Amino acid sequence: MGGVLVVYALLVATHLGEFWPFSIYPMFSQAGNPWTRAMVREMPSQTDPDTLSWDAVSLQSLPGASYPLAPKGINQNDVANYVSKTDRWSDERVQGLRSLFFKNRSVNSSLLVYRVRGELVADSVSISATPVLLFTPGASHLNPSPSDRTVAGRSPPAE
């Protein structure tokens, strides 16, 4: 019995307190950590990027209508990965995300892509949505604030 406990202790110690059966489930290994996802809202086609508010808002204050990704054949995880893992929005990254929405389909409205961030604050969850990109039928507009473009407001890495 003592040998089993020693082996268990060594396994747990070498994995920073996470033991294999539990570490593969995010509800155990990442509970309480901040999370980032993406949300897309459909805006009127005449949406002007110069008058659009690029400030973070609550989920209840989001403008436009929800844009359904799955029925359009767009994988939610692909959009979330673009939005949550991009620190520097190059033209290639913007066009790559745009192609998820406009390639092989006609979209007549503007699409506003949000980075939605949630975190545990005291005994509740705080959720805010920050606009990252506005896709109009003819152009792509990036959030004018460099710190709001990056993941969790981090500064882009130095070149």
GROMACS .gro file of C-alpha atoms in nm:
model
  159
    1MET     CA    1   0.000   0.000   0.000
    2GLY     CA    2   0.287   0.236   0.082
    3GLY     CA    3   0.441   0.172  -0.263
    4VAL     CA    4   0.118   0.271  -0.437
    5LEU     CA    5   0.101   0.595  -0.238
    6VAL     CA    6   0.464   0.677  -0.322
    7VAL     CA    7   0.406   0.615  -0.694
    8TYR     CA    8   0.087   0.825  -0.684
    9ALA     CA    9   0.265   1.108  -0.500
   10LEU     CA   10   0.549   1.106  -0.754
   11LEU     CA   11   0.308   1.113  -1.048
   12VAL     CA   12   0.106   1.398  -0.905
   13ALA     CA   13   0.419   1.594  -0.803
   14THR     CA   14   0.568   1.575  -1.152
   15HIS     CA   15   0.246   1.700  -1.313
   16LEU     CA   16   0.197   2.011  -1.098
   17GLY     CA   17  -0.084   1.857  -0.898
   18GLU     CA   18  -0.278   1.728  -1.198
   19PHE     CA   19  -0.322   1.356  -1.226
   20TRP     CA   20  -0.386   1.215  -1.573
   21PRO     CA   21  -0.752   1.112  -1.551
   22PHE     CA   22  -0.848   1.463  -1.443
   23SER     CA   23  -0.612   1.678  -1.649
   24ILE     CA   24  -0.777   1.591  -1.981
   25TYR     CA   25  -1.108   1.744  -1.872
   26PRO     CA   26  -1.107   2.125  -1.880
   27MET     CA   27  -1.365   2.141  -1.603
   28PHE     CA   28  -1.097   1.998  -1.372
   29SER     CA   29  -0.772   2.128  -1.518
   30GLN     CA   30  -0.882   2.483  -1.608
   31ALA     CA   31  -1.163   2.556  -1.363
   32GLY     CA   32  -1.163   2.919  -1.252
   33ASN     CA   33  -0.926   3.038  -1.525
   34PRO     CA   34  -1.034   3.324  -1.755
   35TRP     CA   35  -1.168   3.208  -2.092
   36THR     CA   36  -1.197   3.366  -2.435
   37ARG     CA   37  -1.441   3.281  -2.713
   38ALA     CA   38  -1.574   3.456  -3.022
   39MET     CA   39  -1.917   3.587  -3.108
   40VAL     CA   40  -2.038   3.722  -3.441
   41ARG     CA   41  -2.318   3.974  -3.477
   42GLU     CA   42  -2.497   4.065  -3.799
   43MET     CA   43  -2.518   4.441  -3.846
   44PRO     CA   44  -2.703   4.650  -4.103
   45SER     CA   45  -2.510   4.660  -4.433
   46GLN     CA   46  -2.466   5.037  -4.411
   47THR     CA   47  -2.279   5.016  -4.076
   48ASP     CA   48  -2.013   5.288  -4.071
   49PRO     CA   49  -1.688   5.183  -3.900
   50ASP     CA   50  -1.616   5.547  -3.811
   51THR     CA   51  -1.934   5.582  -3.603
   52LEU     CA   52  -1.933   5.229  -3.463
   53SER     CA   53  -1.851   5.199  -3.092
   54TRP     CA   54  -1.538   4.987  -3.055
   55ASP     CA   55  -1.567   4.978  -2.675
   56ALA     CA   56  -1.618   4.660  -2.474
   57VAL     CA   57  -1.980   4.598  -2.376
   58SER     CA   58  -2.181   4.346  -2.176
   59LEU     CA   59  -2.358   4.062  -2.354
   60GLN     CA   60  -2.692   4.233  -2.292
   61SER     CA   61  -2.574   4.546  -2.478
   62LEU     CA   62  -2.454   4.384  -2.799
   63PRO     CA   63  -2.586   4.552  -3.113
   64GLY     CA   64  -2.726   4.365  -3.411
   65ALA     CA   65  -2.854   4.010  -3.434
   66SER     CA   66  -2.668   3.690  -3.360
   67TYR     CA   67  -2.506   3.544  -3.673
   68PRO     CA   68  -2.556   3.166  -3.681
   69LEU     CA   69  -2.224   2.999  -3.758
   70ALA     CA   70  -2.315   2.628  -3.768
   71PRO     CA   71  -2.603   2.663  -4.019
   72LYS     CA   72  -2.366   2.858  -4.246
   73GLY     CA   73  -2.108   2.578  -4.231
   74ILE     CA   74  -1.862   2.779  -4.021
   75ASN     CA   75  -1.689   2.601  -3.731
   76GLN     CA   76  -1.721   2.800  -3.407
   77ASN     CA   77  -1.383   2.670  -3.289
   78ASP     CA   78  -1.209   2.804  -3.602
   79VAL     CA   79  -1.347   3.153  -3.538
   80ALA     CA   80  -1.266   3.133  -3.166
   81ASN     CA   81  -0.908   3.023  -3.238
   82TYR     CA   82  -0.852   3.314  -3.477
   83VAL     CA   83  -0.989   3.564  -3.227
   84SER     CA   84  -0.838   3.425  -2.908
   85LYS     CA   85  -0.491   3.331  -3.033
   86THR     CA   86  -0.400   3.621  -3.260
   87ASP     CA   87  -0.167   3.878  -3.104
   88ARG     CA   88  -0.084   4.061  -3.426
   89TRP     CA   89  -0.353   4.107  -3.692
   90SER     CA   90  -0.162   4.099  -4.020
   91ASP     CA   91  -0.342   4.136  -4.352
   92GLU     CA   92  -0.312   3.760  -4.397
   93ARG     CA   93  -0.479   3.691  -4.060
   94VAL     CA   94  -0.762   3.934  -4.135
   95GLN     CA   95  -0.818   3.783  -4.481
   96GLY     CA   96  -0.802   3.431  -4.336
   97LEU     CA   97  -1.079   3.508  -4.089
   98ARG     CA   98  -1.277   3.693  -4.354
   99SER     CA   99  -1.260   3.393  -4.586
  100LEU     CA  100  -1.439   3.182  -4.322
  101PHE     CA  101  -1.744   3.407  -4.365
  102PHE     CA  102  -1.737   3.519  -4.728
  103LYS     CA  103  -1.575   3.232  -4.920
  104ASN     CA  104  -1.830   3.050  -5.137
  105ARG     CA  105  -2.126   3.241  -4.993
  106SER     CA  106  -2.280   3.583  -5.042
  107VAL     CA  107  -2.324   3.796  -4.733
  108ASN     CA  108  -2.514   4.120  -4.784
  109SER     CA  109  -2.485   4.251  -4.430
  110SER     CA  110  -2.191   4.356  -4.217
  111LEU     CA  111  -2.051   4.114  -3.961
  112LEU     CA  112  -1.901   4.235  -3.635
  113VAL     CA  113  -1.667   3.983  -3.471
  114TYR     CA  114  -1.633   4.009  -3.093
  115ARG     CA  115  -1.383   3.863  -2.852
  116VAL     CA  116  -1.585   3.754  -2.550
  117ARG     CA  117  -1.386   3.720  -2.230
  118GLY     CA  118  -1.514   3.574  -1.906
  119GLU     CA  119  -1.348   3.549  -1.572
  120LEU     CA  120  -1.436   3.460  -1.218
  121VAL     CA  121  -1.470   3.771  -1.002
  122ALA     CA  122  -1.551   3.703  -0.637
  123ASP     CA  123  -1.859   3.478  -0.652
  124SER     CA  124  -1.977   3.561  -1.004
  125VAL     CA  125  -1.861   3.553  -1.363
  126SER     CA  126  -1.776   3.879  -1.538
  127ILE     CA  127  -1.827   3.869  -1.916
  128SER     CA  128  -1.734   4.144  -2.162
  129ALA     CA  129  -1.739   4.154  -2.541
  130THR     CA  130  -1.486   4.363  -2.733
  131PRO     CA  131  -1.530   4.423  -3.107
  132VAL     CA  132  -1.223   4.308  -3.298
  133LEU     CA  133  -1.318   4.320  -3.667
  134LEU     CA  134  -1.600   4.458  -3.879
  135PHE     CA  135  -1.647   4.282  -4.210
  136THR     CA  136  -1.854   4.479  -4.460
  137PRO     CA  137  -1.936   4.327  -4.800
  138GLY     CA  138  -1.648   4.525  -4.954
  139ALA     CA  139  -1.390   4.578  -4.679
  140SER     CA  140  -1.247   4.467  -4.346
  141HIS     CA  141  -1.206   4.711  -4.056
  142LEU     CA  142  -0.987   4.633  -3.756
  143ASN     CA  143  -1.053   4.776  -3.410
  144PRO     CA  144  -0.864   5.109  -3.407
  145SER     CA  145  -0.723   5.050  -3.056
  146PRO     CA  146  -0.410   4.830  -3.071
  147SER     CA  147  -0.460   4.704  -2.713
  148ASP     CA  148  -0.820   4.597  -2.787
  149ARG     CA  149  -0.707   4.391  -3.087
  150THR     CA  150  -0.484   4.167  -2.881
  151VAL     CA  151  -0.575   3.879  -2.658
  152ALA     CA  152  -0.690   4.002  -2.315
  153GLY     CA  153  -0.554   4.351  -2.383
  154ARG     CA  154  -0.192   4.235  -2.390
  155SER     CA  155   0.047   4.444  -2.590
  156PRO     CA  156   0.155   4.284  -2.917
  157PRO     CA  157   0.495   4.115  -2.901
  158ALA     CA  158   0.787   4.334  -3.003
  159GLU     CA  159   0.929   4.271  -3.348
   0.00000   0.00000   0.00000
